[in-house]
Coordinates of C-alpha atoms in Angstrom, one line a residue:
Chain T
X1486 CA -3.5 -24.3 -19.1
X1487 CA -4.4 -20.8 -17.8
X1488 CA -7.2 -19.2 -19.7
X1489 CA -6.1 -16.2 -21.8
X1490 CA -9.3 -14.2 -22.5
X1491 CA -8.5 -10.7 -21.1
X1492 CA -8.4 -8.2 -23.8
X1493 CA -11.0 -5.4 -23.3
X1494 CA -10.8 -2.4 -21.0
X1495 CA -14.4 -3.1 -19.8
X1496 CA -13.3 -6.4 -18.4
X1497 CA -10.9 -4.7 -16.0
X1498 CA -13.4 -2.1 -14.8
X1499 CA -16.1 -4.8 -14.3
X1500 CA -13.7 -6.7 -12.2
X1501 CA -12.8 -3.7 -10.1
X1502 CA -16.5 -2.9 -9.6
X1503 CA -17.0 -6.6 -8.6
X1504 CA -14.3 -6.6 -6.0
X1505 CA -15.3 -3.2 -4.7
X1506 CA -18.7 -4.6 -3.9
X1507 CA -17.3 -7.8 -2.4
X1508 CA -15.0 -6.0 0.1
X1509 CA -16.6 -5.5 3.4
X1510 CA -14.4 -2.5 4.3
X1511 CA -12.1 0.0 2.5
X1512 CA -9.0 -1.5 0.9
X1513 CA -6.4 -0.4 -1.5
X1514 CA -4.3 -1.8 -4.3
X1515 CA -2.0 -0.7 -7.1
X1516 CA -2.6 -2.1 -10.5
X1517 CA 0.4 -2.6 -12.8
X1518 CA 1.0 -4.4 -16.1
X1519 CA -1.3 -4.5 -19.1
X1520 CA -4.4 -4.4 -16.9
X1521 CA -3.3 -0.9 -15.9
X1522 CA -3.1 0.1 -19.5
X1523 CA -6.5 -1.3 -20.1
X1524 CA -7.8 0.7 -17.2
X1525 CA -6.5 3.9 -18.8
X1526 CA -8.2 2.9 -22.1
X1527 CA -11.5 2.5 -20.3
X1528 CA -11.0 5.8 -18.5
X1529 CA -10.6 7.4 -22.0
X1530 CA -13.9 5.9 -23.0
X1531 CA -12.5 3.2 -25.2
X1532 CA -13.1 -0.6 -25.3
X1533 CA -10.6 -1.6 -28.0
X1534 CA -9.1 -5.1 -27.4
X1535 CA -5.4 -5.6 -26.7
X1536 CA -3.5 -6.8 -29.8
X1537 CA -2.8 -10.0 -27.9
X1538 CA -5.0 -11.4 -25.1
X1539 CA -3.6 -11.5 -21.6
X1540 CA -4.0 -14.3 -19.0
X1541 CA -3.8 -12.2 -15.8
X1542 CA -3.9 -9.0 -14.0
X1543 CA -1.1 -7.9 -11.7
X1544 CA -2.1 -6.1 -8.5
X1545 CA 0.1 -5.2 -5.5
X1546 CA -1.6 -4.7 -2.1
X1547 CA -1.0 -4.5 1.6
X1548 CA -4.6 -5.4 2.2
X1549 CA -5.4 -8.8 3.7
X1550 CA -8.9 -8.7 2.3
X1551 CA -7.7 -8.0 -1.3
X1552 CA -5.0 -10.7 -1.0
X1553 CA -7.7 -13.1 0.1
X1554 CA -9.8 -12.2 -2.9
X1555 CA -6.8 -12.6 -5.1
X1556 CA -6.0 -16.1 -3.7
X1557 CA -9.5 -17.1 -4.7
X1558 CA -8.9 -15.9 -8.2
X1559 CA -5.7 -17.8 -9.0
X1560 CA -5.2 -20.2 -11.9
X1561 CA -7.8 -23.0 -11.8
X1562 CA -10.2 -21.0 -9.7
X1563 CA -13.9 -20.4 -10.3
X1564 CA -13.0 -16.8 -10.8
X1565 CA -10.7 -17.9 -13.7
X1566 CA -13.5 -20.1 -15.2
X1567 CA -16.0 -17.2 -15.0
X1568 CA -13.8 -14.4 -16.1
X1569 CA -11.4 -16.2 -18.5
X1570 CA -8.2 -14.9 -16.8
X1571 CA -6.7 -15.0 -13.3
X1572 CA -5.2 -12.7 -10.7
X1573 CA -1.5 -12.8 -10.2
X1574 CA -0.5 -10.9 -7.1
X1575 CA 2.9 -9.2 -7.5
X1576 CA 5.4 -8.5 -4.8
X1577 CA 6.2 -4.9 -3.7
X1578 CA 9.5 -5.3 -5.3
X1579 CA 7.9 -5.3 -8.7
X1580 CA 7.1 -1.6 -8.2
X1581 CA 10.8 -0.9 -8.3
X1582 CA 10.7 -1.5 -12.0
X1583 CA 8.7 1.7 -12.4
X1584 CA 10.4 5.0 -13.1
X1585 CA 11.3 7.2 -10.2
X1586 CA 8.4 9.4 -9.1
X1587 CA 5.7 7.0 -10.5
X1588 CA 3.6 7.4 -7.4
X1589 CA 3.1 11.1 -7.9
X1590 CA 1.8 10.4 -11.4
X1591 CA -0.7 7.7 -10.4
X1592 CA -4.4 8.1 -11.0
X1593 CA -6.7 7.0 -8.1
X1594 CA -10.1 5.4 -8.7
X1595 CA -12.6 4.2 -6.2
X1596 CA -15.0 1.3 -6.7
X1597 CA -17.1 1.3 -3.6
X1598 CA -14.7 -0.2 -1.0
X1599 CA -11.8 -0.6 -3.3
X1600 CA -9.4 2.2 -4.1
X1601 CA -7.1 1.5 -6.9
X1602 CA -3.9 3.4 -7.8
X1603 CA -2.9 3.1 -11.4
X1604 CA 0.5 4.4 -12.6
X1605 CA 0.5 6.5 -15.7
X1606 CA 0.6 4.8 -19.0
X1607 CA 4.1 5.9 -19.7
X1608 CA 5.2 4.5 -16.3
X1609 CA 3.4 1.2 -17.0
X1610 CA 5.1 0.9 -20.4
X1611 CA 8.6 1.7 -19.0
X1612 CA 9.4 -1.8 -17.7
X1613 CA 7.8 -3.4 -20.7
X1614 CA 10.0 -1.4 -23.0
X1615 CA 13.0 -2.4 -21.1
X1616 CA 12.0 -6.0 -21.6
X1617 CA 11.2 -5.1 -25.2
X1618 CA 9.5 -8.3 -26.4
X1619 CA 7.1 -8.1 -29.4
X1620 CA 4.1 -8.2 -27.0
X1621 CA 5.5 -5.2 -25.1
X1622 CA 6.0 -3.2 -28.2
X1623 CA 2.4 -4.1 -29.2
X1624 CA 1.2 -2.7 -25.9
X1625 CA 3.0 0.5 -26.6
X1626 CA 1.5 0.7 -30.1
X1627 CA -2.0 0.0 -28.6
X1628 CA -1.5 2.9 -26.1
X1629 CA -0.3 5.2 -28.9
X1630 CA -3.1 4.4 -31.3
X1631 CA -5.6 5.1 -28.5
X1632 CA -3.9 8.4 -27.7
X1633 CA -2.9 7.3 -24.2
X1634 CA 0.7 8.3 -24.9
X1635 CA 2.0 10.9 -27.4
X1636 CA 2.7 9.7 -30.9
Chain Y
X151 CA 22.4 -5.2 5.1
X152 CA 25.0 -7.9 4.3
X153 CA 26.4 -8.0 0.9
X154 CA 25.4 -11.6 0.5
X155 CA 21.7 -10.9 1.1
X156 CA 21.8 -7.9 -1.2
X157 CA 23.1 -10.2 -3.9
X158 CA 20.2 -12.6 -3.5
X159 CA 17.3 -10.4 -2.7
X160 CA 15.6 -7.7 -4.8
X161 CA 16.1 -5.2 -2.0
X162 CA 19.2 -3.9 -3.7
X163 CA 21.3 -4.7 -6.7
X164 CA 18.4 -6.4 -8.2
X165 CA 19.6 -6.1 -11.8
X166 CA 22.6 -8.3 -10.9
X167 CA 20.5 -11.0 -9.3
X168 CA 20.0 -14.0 -11.6
X169 CA 17.9 -15.8 -8.9
X170 CA 15.2 -13.2 -8.5
X171 CA 11.8 -14.9 -8.9
X172 CA 8.9 -12.5 -8.4
X173 CA 6.5 -15.4 -7.7
X174 CA 8.7 -16.6 -4.8
X175 CA 8.7 -13.1 -3.2
X176 CA 4.9 -12.8 -3.8
X177 CA 4.3 -16.1 -2.0
X178 CA 6.4 -14.9 0.9
X179 CA 4.8 -11.4 1.0
X180 CA 1.2 -12.5 0.7
X181 CA 1.7 -15.7 2.6
X182 CA 2.9 -13.6 5.6
X183 CA -0.2 -11.3 5.1
X184 CA -2.7 -14.2 5.1
X185 CA -0.9 -16.0 7.9
X186 CA -2.0 -13.3 10.4
X187 CA -5.6 -14.5 10.3
X188 CA -6.3 -17.9 11.9
X189 CA -9.0 -18.5 9.3
X190 CA -6.8 -18.0 6.2
X191 CA -3.9 -19.7 7.9
X192 CA -5.9 -22.9 8.5
X193 CA -7.2 -22.7 5.0
X194 CA -3.7 -22.5 3.5
X195 CA -2.5 -25.3 5.8
X196 CA -5.4 -27.5 4.7
X197 CA -4.7 -26.8 1.0
X198 CA -0.9 -27.4 1.3
X199 CA -1.6 -30.7 3.1
X200 CA -4.1 -31.9 0.6
X201 CA -2.9 -35.1 -1.0
X202 CA -3.7 -33.5 -4.4
X203 CA -1.2 -30.8 -3.8
X204 CA 2.1 -31.6 -5.5
X205 CA 4.1 -30.1 -2.6
X206 CA 2.1 -31.8 0.2
X207 CA 4.4 -34.8 0.8
X208 CA 7.6 -32.8 1.2
X209 CA 5.8 -29.9 3.0
X210 CA 4.5 -32.3 5.7
X211 CA 7.6 -34.4 5.9
X212 CA 10.2 -31.7 5.9
X213 CA 9.5 -28.1 5.2
X214 CA 6.4 -27.2 7.2
X215 CA 8.3 -25.9 10.3
X216 CA 10.7 -23.9 8.2
X217 CA 7.9 -22.4 6.0
X218 CA 5.9 -21.6 9.1
X219 CA 8.9 -19.8 10.6
X220 CA 9.1 -17.7 7.5
X221 CA 5.4 -16.9 7.4
X222 CA 5.4 -15.9 11.1
X223 CA 8.3 -13.5 10.5
X224 CA 8.2 -10.0 9.0
X225 CA 9.9 -8.4 6.1
X226 CA 12.3 -6.6 8.5
X227 CA 13.4 -10.0 9.7
X228 CA 14.7 -11.2 6.3
X229 CA 18.4 -10.5 6.8
X230 CA 18.4 -12.1 10.3
X231 CA 16.4 -15.1 9.1
X232 CA 18.7 -15.6 6.1
X233 CA 21.7 -15.7 8.4
X234 CA 20.0 -18.2 10.8
X235 CA 18.8 -20.4 7.9
X236 CA 22.3 -20.4 6.4
X237 CA 23.7 -21.6 9.7
X238 CA 21.2 -24.5 9.5
X239 CA 22.2 -25.4 5.9
X240 CA 19.3 -23.5 4.2
X241 CA 18.7 -19.9 3.1
X242 CA 15.9 -17.5 2.8
X243 CA 15.7 -18.1 -0.9
X244 CA 15.5 -21.8 -0.8
X245 CA 12.9 -21.9 2.0
X246 CA 10.9 -19.2 0.3
X247 CA 10.7 -21.6 -2.7
X248 CA 9.2 -24.2 -0.4
X249 CA 6.2 -22.0 0.4
X250 CA 3.6 -24.0 -1.6
X251 CA 1.7 -22.2 -4.3
X252 CA -2.1 -22.2 -4.3
X253 CA -4.0 -24.1 -6.9
X254 CA -7.4 -22.5 -7.6
X255 CA -9.2 -25.7 -8.5
X256 CA -9.1 -27.2 -5.0
X257 CA -8.2 -24.2 -2.8

């Protein structure tokens, strides 16, 4: 069973720092899903836990080095045992679920050799709200309570 | 792009595609990326051939040449590959699903 211990914004930023240090040369990725929302919470200075723990983070990348790190962080890996969650690389096609123009609304953050693009909170929530499962609505409420989206 | 491939791939008309499996496309996209390096290619092959891997037997007995053909190709080749594979009794989708996953406990 995959571990499901991702809940705090600081877990996401710690992981990004870790990969930024591990990469031997500059690389980029896009972070989508609930980990992206957690990143925004961390950027707002909050470390409130998600209402329901997550089992993974969802990056998209063209970087061979980032993909290699991600393959070493899959279900069952040492990474998962250490962190309590795993990395689930998403295909480029997943970005098509985001609203038009999402790229222009991204925030960029650099962690030594790793540059991460994070879509806006509203854009990250958009595919979740189309799916509209209880967990998705809980993520929307989490973002609202933290002031990441308008009430 | 042919209508048939559009119906089966997320490159268009995705909302009408009941067969779209993001994990399959991720294994194709990132498998291609890691296949470029001899070191990661060898590592993947060793993992997929490991007797502990649930795909190992059928990968080695039947699908390895087809999977390698996919991983040696590029995204722009998808339509041509699909047509070729169909002529051989397969399809891009079915062979994509034969790209073995990676299991972190013995990768």
